[in-house]
Amino acid sequence: MTEFFKGIPQIRFEGPESTNEFAFRHYNPDEMILGKRMEDHLRFAVAYWHSFAWPGGDPFGGQTFARPWFGDTMDLARLKADVAFEMFGLLGVPFFCFHDADVRPEGASFAESLRNLEEITDYFADKIEGGRTKLLWGTANMFSHRRWMAGAATNPDPDVFAYAAATVKSCMDATHRLGGQNYVLWGGREGYETLLNTDLNRESQQAGRFLQMVVDYKHKIGFEGAILIEPKPQEPSKHQYDYDVATVYGFLKRFGLENEVKVNIEQGHAILAGHSFEHELALAASLGLFGSIDMNRNDYQSGWDTDQFPDNVPEMARAYYEVIRAGGFTTGGTNFDAKIRRQSLDPEDLILAHVGGMDICARALKAAAALWEDGSLERARGERYAGWDRPENLAMLKGGTLDGIAARVLAQDIDPQPRSGKQERLENLWNRFV
Ligand code: XLS
Ligand code: NI
Ligand code: NI
């Protein structure tokens, strides 16, 4: 045990009436929902970067947190890991996620960085073995260090492309060694600041080739997890190539990778792209791309990717309804890509943030599952499209022709009658459950 979380008890389910701050009111891992344990529906993960690597800076000021593990040595990296796994244990989360840069000090050369990563990977392996928290996904941080300022795979400098390839290989190896269930690519710098110095076509060719190599390497090493792209429209780049789910689908189709790669959808990124979270989830599911989610929320006034913990049950219920509709998670899960505010200095703030986030998601899941079980919403949706079941209408979609259909419209004097979309009725139905 480290000293960091001293005095903080194991977090347990105590039910909705509990007033204990250090308890779950709704997250009850063993509760059965739609025939599956709640833990297996939600598949919570803690994000290493926000909770253990982020110093508390914002665009106007630097570090606010004084953590005993901050610094650039392997000893401190191990202390950080001790504290991290202690928190995973206190919360009872089944998963965590990390970037290479979160967990090991940057070396003076690629070789030294690699050695550091391998050492910490071994250290993690023992902890995973001895605990109940596994790896949901690993990834490479190819956006913080100055070498990545003009991108990784899409950099104009081929040496950076090469360095990125070596970096992703090392992170895929670490993820594979730790039994990770997915490997994520988020391209914060894969985009541009100005079109004046950017060759769009060349950069997307590079990105396509890079992704193909990632997929090839996955098969080569027998990694059975999913490769996930995490869309985001901008921030840090002015324009990011993986703008949203639809854009990622177009990119995957262009390079023939749509059956090899899925998406990791983040709440705040969906909002930045001008969509709702549920839109991105529903679209991904309909395209066969649904992989995993990054759970957070933005501040709706500031317009930044503020990565706050979720606090809005009705909003999250919309999201989990889409997850249920998509058939639930397979390799994916709910990763708290969320950070406490920079004034939240106390160790307990980290714990309480996760307790609250997990409870919000659990409540949302329960509401969504109850509505799913009730079936009224799906029945209403089905009725709206019921006309398509008639053979003459089905035939339009299977081999119909414009002239053939035109002839039928004339012959049968077809005269469409508008029908109510019933939105308010469905909103009322929704609100009975949430
Ligand atoms: C940043 C992203 C990042 C990815 C992992 O906005 O959400 O944290 O999830 O690189
Ligand atoms: Ni994000
Ligand atoms: Ni994210």
Coordinates of C-alpha atoms and ligand atoms in Angstrom, one line a residue:
M1 CA 0.0 0.0 0.0
T2 CA 1.1 3.6 -0.7
E3 CA 0.2 6.5 1.5
F4 CA -1.7 8.3 -1.2
F5 CA -5.2 7.1 -0.6
K6 CA -4.8 6.4 3.1
G7 CA -8.1 6.4 5.0
I8 CA -10.2 5.9 1.9
P9 CA -12.3 2.8 2.2
Q10 CA -13.1 0.2 -0.5
I11 CA -16.1 1.5 -2.5
R12 CA -19.1 -0.8 -2.3
F13 CA -22.6 -0.8 -3.5
E14 CA -25.0 0.4 -0.7
G15 CA -28.1 1.2 -2.7
P16 CA -30.0 4.4 -3.6
E17 CA -30.7 5.4 0.0
S18 CA -27.1 5.4 1.2
T19 CA -25.7 8.8 2.2
N20 CA -22.2 7.4 2.4
E21 CA -20.0 9.5 -0.1
F22 CA -17.7 6.5 -0.5
A23 CA -20.3 4.1 -1.7
F24 CA -22.1 3.4 -5.0
R25 CA -25.8 4.1 -5.0
H26 CA -26.5 2.6 -8.4
Y27 CA -23.4 0.8 -9.7
N28 CA -24.0 -2.7 -8.5
P29 CA -21.7 -4.9 -10.5
D30 CA -23.6 -8.2 -10.0
E31 CA -27.1 -6.8 -10.7
M32 CA -28.6 -8.6 -13.7
I33 CA -29.8 -6.3 -16.5
L34 CA -31.1 -7.8 -19.7
G35 CA -29.6 -11.1 -18.8
K36 CA -26.1 -9.8 -18.2
R37 CA -24.2 -8.5 -15.1
M38 CA -24.1 -4.7 -14.8
E39 CA -20.3 -4.8 -14.7
D40 CA -20.3 -6.7 -18.0
H41 CA -22.6 -4.1 -19.6
L42 CA -20.7 -1.1 -18.6
R43 CA -17.1 -2.4 -18.6
F44 CA -15.7 0.7 -16.9
A45 CA -12.1 1.8 -17.4
V46 CA -10.0 4.4 -15.7
A47 CA -7.9 6.6 -18.0
Y48 CA -4.3 6.7 -16.7
W49 CA -3.5 10.1 -18.3
H50 CA -6.1 12.2 -16.7
S51 CA -5.9 10.8 -13.2
F52 CA -2.2 10.2 -12.8
A53 CA -0.2 12.0 -15.5
W54 CA -2.0 15.3 -15.9
P55 CA -0.4 18.1 -13.8
G56 CA -3.5 20.3 -13.6
G57 CA -2.6 22.9 -16.3
D58 CA -4.9 24.9 -18.5
P59 CA -4.1 27.4 -21.3
F60 CA -3.4 30.1 -18.8
G61 CA -1.5 28.3 -16.0
G62 CA 0.6 25.3 -15.3
Q63 CA 0.7 22.6 -12.7
T64 CA -1.7 22.7 -9.7
F65 CA -1.3 19.1 -8.5
A66 CA 1.7 18.1 -6.4
R67 CA 1.8 14.4 -6.8
P68 CA 4.6 12.4 -5.1
W69 CA 5.1 10.5 -8.4
F70 CA 5.7 13.5 -10.6
G71 CA 9.2 13.3 -12.2
D72 CA 11.1 11.5 -14.9
T73 CA 12.6 8.4 -13.2
M74 CA 11.6 4.8 -13.4
D75 CA 11.2 4.7 -9.6
L76 CA 8.6 7.4 -9.8
A77 CA 6.9 5.6 -12.8
R78 CA 6.6 2.5 -10.5
L79 CA 5.2 4.6 -7.7
K80 CA 2.6 6.1 -10.0
A81 CA 1.7 2.5 -11.1
D82 CA 1.3 1.5 -7.4
V83 CA -1.0 4.4 -6.8
A84 CA -3.0 3.8 -10.0
F85 CA -3.6 0.1 -9.3
E86 CA -4.5 1.0 -5.7
M87 CA -7.2 3.3 -7.1
F88 CA -8.4 0.6 -9.6
G89 CA -8.8 -1.7 -6.6
L90 CA -10.6 0.8 -4.4
L91 CA -13.1 1.4 -7.2
G92 CA -13.3 -2.2 -8.3
V93 CA -13.1 -1.2 -11.9
P94 CA -12.5 -4.0 -14.4
F95 CA -10.3 -2.1 -16.8
F96 CA -7.8 0.8 -17.3
C97 CA -6.3 2.5 -20.4
F98 CA -3.0 4.2 -21.0
H99 CA -0.7 5.9 -23.4
D100 CA 3.1 5.1 -23.5
A101 CA 3.9 8.7 -22.3
D102 CA 1.6 8.4 -19.3
V103 CA 3.4 5.4 -17.8
R104 CA 7.1 5.7 -18.6
P105 CA 9.6 8.6 -18.6
E106 CA 10.7 9.7 -22.1
G107 CA 14.3 8.4 -22.7
A108 CA 17.2 10.3 -24.3
S109 CA 16.7 8.0 -27.4
F110 CA 14.0 5.9 -28.9
A111 CA 15.9 2.8 -27.6
E112 CA 15.8 4.2 -24.0
S113 CA 12.1 5.1 -24.2
L114 CA 11.4 1.6 -25.5
R115 CA 13.3 0.0 -22.6
N116 CA 11.4 2.2 -20.1
L117 CA 8.1 1.1 -21.7
E118 CA 9.1 -2.6 -21.6
E119 CA 10.1 -2.3 -18.0
I120 CA 6.8 -0.7 -16.9
T121 CA 4.9 -3.2 -19.1
D122 CA 6.4 -6.0 -17.0
Y123 CA 5.5 -4.2 -13.8
F124 CA 1.9 -3.8 -15.1
A125 CA 1.8 -7.5 -16.1
D126 CA 2.4 -8.5 -12.4
K127 CA -0.2 -6.2 -11.2
I128 CA -2.8 -7.4 -13.7
E129 CA -2.0 -10.9 -12.8
G130 CA -2.4 -10.2 -9.1
G131 CA -5.6 -8.1 -9.3
R132 CA -8.9 -7.9 -11.0
T133 CA -8.3 -4.8 -13.3
K134 CA -7.3 -5.6 -16.9
L135 CA -6.3 -3.5 -19.8
L136 CA -9.2 -2.2 -22.0
W137 CA -6.9 -0.5 -24.4
G138 CA -3.4 0.9 -25.0
T139 CA -2.4 3.7 -27.3
A140 CA 0.6 5.9 -28.2
N141 CA 0.8 9.6 -27.3
M142 CA 1.8 11.1 -30.6
F143 CA 0.7 14.6 -29.9
S144 CA 2.5 16.0 -26.8
H145 CA 6.2 15.9 -27.6
R146 CA 7.4 18.6 -30.0
R147 CA 8.5 16.1 -32.6
W148 CA 4.8 15.4 -33.3
M149 CA 3.8 19.1 -33.8
A150 CA 3.1 18.6 -37.5
G151 CA 1.5 15.2 -37.1
A152 CA 2.7 11.6 -36.7
A153 CA 1.6 9.5 -39.7
T154 CA 0.7 12.6 -41.7
N155 CA 3.9 14.5 -41.0
P156 CA 5.7 16.0 -44.0
D157 CA 8.9 14.6 -42.6
P158 CA 9.4 10.9 -43.4
D159 CA 11.6 10.5 -40.3
V160 CA 8.6 11.4 -38.1
F161 CA 6.5 8.8 -40.0
A162 CA 9.2 6.2 -39.3
Y163 CA 9.4 7.2 -35.6
A164 CA 5.6 7.0 -35.4
A165 CA 5.6 3.5 -36.9
A166 CA 8.2 2.4 -34.3
T167 CA 6.2 4.0 -31.5
V168 CA 2.9 2.4 -32.5
K169 CA 4.7 -1.0 -32.8
S170 CA 6.0 -0.7 -29.3
C171 CA 2.6 0.3 -27.9
M172 CA 0.9 -2.5 -29.8
D173 CA 3.5 -4.9 -28.4
A174 CA 2.8 -3.6 -24.8
T175 CA -0.9 -3.8 -25.3
H176 CA -0.7 -7.3 -26.7
R177 CA 1.6 -8.5 -23.9
L178 CA -0.9 -7.1 -21.3
G179 CA -3.9 -8.9 -22.9
G180 CA -5.4 -5.5 -23.9
Q181 CA -8.8 -5.9 -25.6
N182 CA -8.4 -3.0 -28.1
Y183 CA -5.7 -0.8 -29.5
V184 CA -6.7 2.9 -30.0
L185 CA -5.5 5.5 -32.5
W186 CA -6.4 9.1 -31.8
G187 CA -4.7 11.5 -34.1
G188 CA -4.7 14.8 -32.3
R189 CA -2.0 16.2 -34.6
E190 CA -3.2 14.3 -37.7
G191 CA -4.7 17.3 -39.4
Y192 CA -3.5 20.8 -40.1
E193 CA -3.1 24.3 -38.8
T194 CA -3.2 26.0 -42.2
L195 CA -4.0 24.7 -45.7
L196 CA -1.3 27.1 -47.0
N197 CA 1.4 24.6 -46.1
T198 CA -0.6 21.4 -46.3
D199 CA -1.0 18.7 -49.1
L200 CA -4.3 17.1 -48.0
N201 CA -4.1 14.2 -50.5
R202 CA -0.6 13.3 -49.7
E203 CA -1.3 13.3 -45.9
S204 CA -4.3 11.1 -46.2
Q205 CA -2.4 8.6 -48.4
Q206 CA 0.2 8.5 -45.6
A207 CA -2.5 8.0 -43.0
G208 CA -4.1 5.2 -45.1
R209 CA -0.7 3.4 -45.5
F210 CA 0.0 3.8 -41.8
L211 CA -3.3 2.3 -40.8
Q212 CA -2.8 -0.6 -43.2
M213 CA 0.5 -1.3 -41.5
V214 CA -1.1 -1.2 -38.1
V215 CA -3.7 -3.8 -39.3
D216 CA -1.0 -6.0 -40.9
Y217 CA 1.0 -5.9 -37.7
K218 CA -2.0 -6.8 -35.6
H219 CA -2.5 -10.0 -37.7
K220 CA 1.2 -10.7 -37.7
I221 CA 1.5 -10.8 -33.9
G222 CA -1.9 -12.5 -33.4
F223 CA -3.4 -9.6 -31.5
E224 CA -7.1 -10.5 -31.2
G225 CA -8.4 -7.2 -29.9
A226 CA -10.0 -4.5 -32.1
I227 CA -8.2 -1.6 -33.7
L228 CA -10.1 1.6 -32.9
I229 CA -9.9 5.1 -34.4
E230 CA -11.1 7.8 -32.1
P231 CA -12.7 10.6 -34.1
K232 CA -12.4 14.3 -33.1
P233 CA -13.0 17.3 -35.3
Q234 CA -10.3 19.7 -33.9
E235 CA -8.3 20.5 -30.8
P236 CA -5.3 20.5 -30.8
S237 CA -5.2 20.7 -34.6
K238 CA -7.4 23.4 -36.3
H239 CA -8.8 20.6 -38.5
Q240 CA -8.4 16.9 -37.7
Y241 CA -8.7 14.3 -40.4
D242 CA -10.7 11.8 -38.3
Y243 CA -13.4 14.5 -37.9
D244 CA -16.4 12.3 -36.9
V245 CA -17.8 8.8 -37.4
A246 CA -19.0 9.5 -41.0
T247 CA -15.6 10.9 -42.0
V248 CA -13.7 7.9 -40.5
Y249 CA -16.0 5.6 -42.4
G250 CA -15.2 7.3 -45.7
F251 CA -11.5 7.1 -44.9
L252 CA -11.7 3.4 -44.1
K253 CA -13.7 2.7 -47.3
R254 CA -11.1 4.5 -49.3
F255 CA -8.4 2.3 -48.0
G256 CA -10.4 -0.9 -47.8
L257 CA -10.1 -1.2 -44.1
E258 CA -13.8 -0.9 -43.1
N259 CA -13.9 -4.5 -41.9
E260 CA -10.6 -4.2 -39.9
V261 CA -11.1 -1.0 -37.8
K262 CA -13.9 0.3 -35.6
V263 CA -14.4 3.5 -33.7
N264 CA -13.9 4.7 -30.1
I265 CA -16.5 7.4 -29.7
E266 CA -16.1 10.2 -27.1
Q267 CA -19.0 12.2 -25.8
G268 CA -17.2 15.5 -25.9
H269 CA -15.8 14.9 -29.4
A270 CA -19.2 14.2 -30.7
I271 CA -20.4 17.5 -29.3
L272 CA -17.4 19.4 -30.8
A273 CA -18.3 17.9 -34.2
G274 CA -21.8 19.3 -34.0
H275 CA -23.4 16.0 -33.3
S276 CA -25.0 14.4 -30.3
F277 CA -23.3 11.5 -28.6
E278 CA -26.2 9.2 -29.5
H279 CA -26.0 10.2 -33.1
E280 CA -22.4 9.1 -33.4
L281 CA -23.2 5.9 -31.5
A282 CA -26.2 5.1 -33.7
L283 CA -24.3 5.9 -36.9
A284 CA -21.3 3.7 -35.9
A285 CA -23.7 0.8 -35.1
S286 CA -25.5 1.2 -38.4
L287 CA -22.1 1.1 -40.3
G288 CA -20.9 -1.9 -38.3
L289 CA -18.1 0.3 -36.7
F290 CA -19.2 0.5 -33.1
G291 CA -16.3 -0.3 -30.8
S292 CA -16.0 1.5 -27.5
I293 CA -16.8 4.8 -25.8
D294 CA -14.8 7.5 -24.0
M295 CA -17.1 8.9 -21.4
N296 CA -16.9 12.5 -20.4
R297 CA -18.8 15.8 -21.0
N298 CA -17.8 19.2 -22.2
D299 CA -18.8 22.5 -20.6
Y300 CA -21.6 23.6 -22.9
Q301 CA -20.7 27.3 -22.4
S302 CA -16.9 27.2 -22.8
G303 CA -16.9 25.2 -26.1
W304 CA -13.7 23.4 -25.2
D305 CA -13.0 19.7 -24.8
T306 CA -13.1 20.1 -21.0
D307 CA -13.2 16.3 -20.3
Q308 CA -15.4 16.5 -17.2
F309 CA -16.9 13.6 -15.5
P310 CA -20.5 12.9 -16.7
D311 CA -23.2 14.3 -14.5
N312 CA -26.4 14.1 -16.6
V313 CA -28.4 10.9 -16.4
P314 CA -30.9 11.7 -19.2
E315 CA -28.1 12.4 -21.6
M316 CA -26.2 9.3 -20.7
A317 CA -29.4 7.2 -21.0
R318 CA -29.7 8.2 -24.6
A319 CA -26.1 6.9 -25.1
Y320 CA -26.6 3.6 -23.3
Y321 CA -29.9 3.1 -25.2
E322 CA -27.9 3.1 -28.4
V323 CA -25.2 0.8 -26.9
I324 CA -28.0 -1.7 -26.0
R325 CA -29.5 -1.3 -29.5
A326 CA -26.1 -2.0 -31.0
G327 CA -26.0 -5.3 -29.0
G328 CA -23.8 -4.0 -26.2
F329 CA -20.0 -3.9 -26.0
T330 CA -17.9 -6.8 -27.2
T331 CA -14.2 -5.8 -26.9
G332 CA -15.2 -2.2 -25.9
G333 CA -16.2 -0.5 -22.7
T334 CA -16.8 2.8 -20.9
N335 CA -13.5 4.5 -20.5
F336 CA -13.6 7.6 -18.2
D337 CA -11.6 9.9 -20.5
A338 CA -12.4 12.6 -17.9
K339 CA -10.4 14.6 -15.4
I340 CA -11.1 16.3 -12.1
R341 CA -10.9 20.1 -12.1
R342 CA -7.6 21.7 -11.5
Q343 CA -8.7 22.9 -8.1
S344 CA -9.6 19.4 -7.0
L345 CA -6.4 18.8 -5.2
D346 CA -7.3 16.1 -2.8
P347 CA -6.8 12.3 -3.3
E348 CA -10.4 11.8 -2.4
D349 CA -11.4 14.1 -5.3
L350 CA -10.1 11.5 -7.7
I351 CA -12.1 8.7 -6.0
L352 CA -15.3 10.7 -5.7
A353 CA -15.2 11.8 -9.4
H354 CA -15.1 8.1 -10.5
V355 CA -17.8 7.1 -7.9
G356 CA -20.1 9.8 -9.3
G357 CA -19.3 9.0 -12.9
M358 CA -19.9 5.3 -12.4
D359 CA -23.2 5.9 -10.6
I360 CA -24.4 8.3 -13.3
C361 CA -23.7 5.7 -16.0
A362 CA -25.3 2.9 -14.0
R363 CA -28.5 4.9 -13.5
A364 CA -28.5 5.7 -17.2
L365 CA -28.0 2.1 -18.1
K366 CA -30.8 1.0 -15.9
A367 CA -33.2 3.5 -17.4
A368 CA -32.2 2.6 -20.9
A369 CA -32.5 -1.1 -20.2
A370 CA -36.0 -0.6 -18.7
L371 CA -37.2 1.2 -21.8
W372 CA -35.6 -1.4 -24.0
E373 CA -37.3 -4.2 -22.1
D374 CA -40.7 -2.4 -22.3
G375 CA -40.3 -2.3 -26.1
S376 CA -42.7 0.6 -26.7
L377 CA -40.1 2.7 -28.4
E378 CA -39.0 0.0 -30.7
R379 CA -42.6 -0.9 -31.5
A380 CA -43.3 2.8 -32.4
R381 CA -40.3 2.9 -34.6
G382 CA -41.3 -0.3 -36.3
E383 CA -44.8 0.9 -36.9
R384 CA -43.5 4.1 -38.6
Y385 CA -41.8 2.0 -41.2
A386 CA -44.4 -0.8 -41.4
G387 CA -45.4 0.2 -45.0
W388 CA -42.1 -1.2 -46.2
D389 CA -43.3 -4.7 -45.4
R390 CA -45.8 -4.8 -48.2
P391 CA -44.4 -6.7 -51.2
E392 CA -44.9 -3.9 -53.8
N393 CA -42.9 -1.5 -51.5
L394 CA -40.1 -4.0 -50.8
A395 CA -39.8 -4.5 -54.5
M396 CA -38.9 -0.9 -55.0
L397 CA -35.7 -1.4 -52.9
K398 CA -34.9 -4.8 -54.6
G399 CA -34.5 -4.1 -58.2
G400 CA -37.0 -1.3 -58.5
T401 CA -36.5 1.2 -61.4
L402 CA -37.6 4.8 -61.8
D403 CA -39.8 4.1 -64.8
G404 CA -41.4 1.0 -63.3
I405 CA -42.2 2.9 -60.1
A406 CA -43.5 5.9 -62.1
A407 CA -45.9 3.6 -64.0
R408 CA -47.2 2.2 -60.7
V409 CA -47.7 5.7 -59.2
L410 CA -49.9 6.5 -62.3
A411 CA -51.7 3.2 -62.5
Q412 CA -52.6 3.2 -58.7
D413 CA -53.0 6.9 -58.5
I414 CA -50.7 6.9 -55.4
D415 CA -51.3 10.0 -53.3
P416 CA -49.1 10.0 -50.1
Q417 CA -50.8 11.1 -46.9
P418 CA -48.5 12.8 -44.3
R419 CA -48.6 11.2 -40.8
S420 CA -47.5 12.5 -37.4
G421 CA -43.9 11.8 -36.4
K422 CA -45.2 11.5 -32.8
Q423 CA -42.1 13.2 -31.3
E424 CA -43.7 14.6 -28.2
R425 CA -45.5 11.3 -27.5
L426 CA -42.2 9.5 -27.7
E427 CA -40.5 12.1 -25.5
N428 CA -43.2 11.5 -22.9
L429 CA -42.6 7.8 -23.1
W430 CA -38.8 8.4 -22.8
N431 CA -39.4 10.5 -19.7
R432 CA -41.4 7.8 -18.0
F433 CA -38.2 5.7 -17.8
V434 CA -35.5 8.3 -17.2
Ligands
XLS1 C1 -8.2 13.6 -26.6 C2 -8.5 12.2 -26.7 C3 -7.5 11.3 -26.1 C4 -7.7 9.9 -26.6 C5 -6.5 8.9 -26.4 O1 -9.1 14.5 -26.8 O2 -9.7 11.9 -26.1 O3 -7.5 11.3 -24.7 O4 -8.8 9.3 -25.9 O5 -5.4 9.4 -27.0
NI2 NI -10.9 13.8 -25.8
NI3 NI -10.6 10.1 -25.7

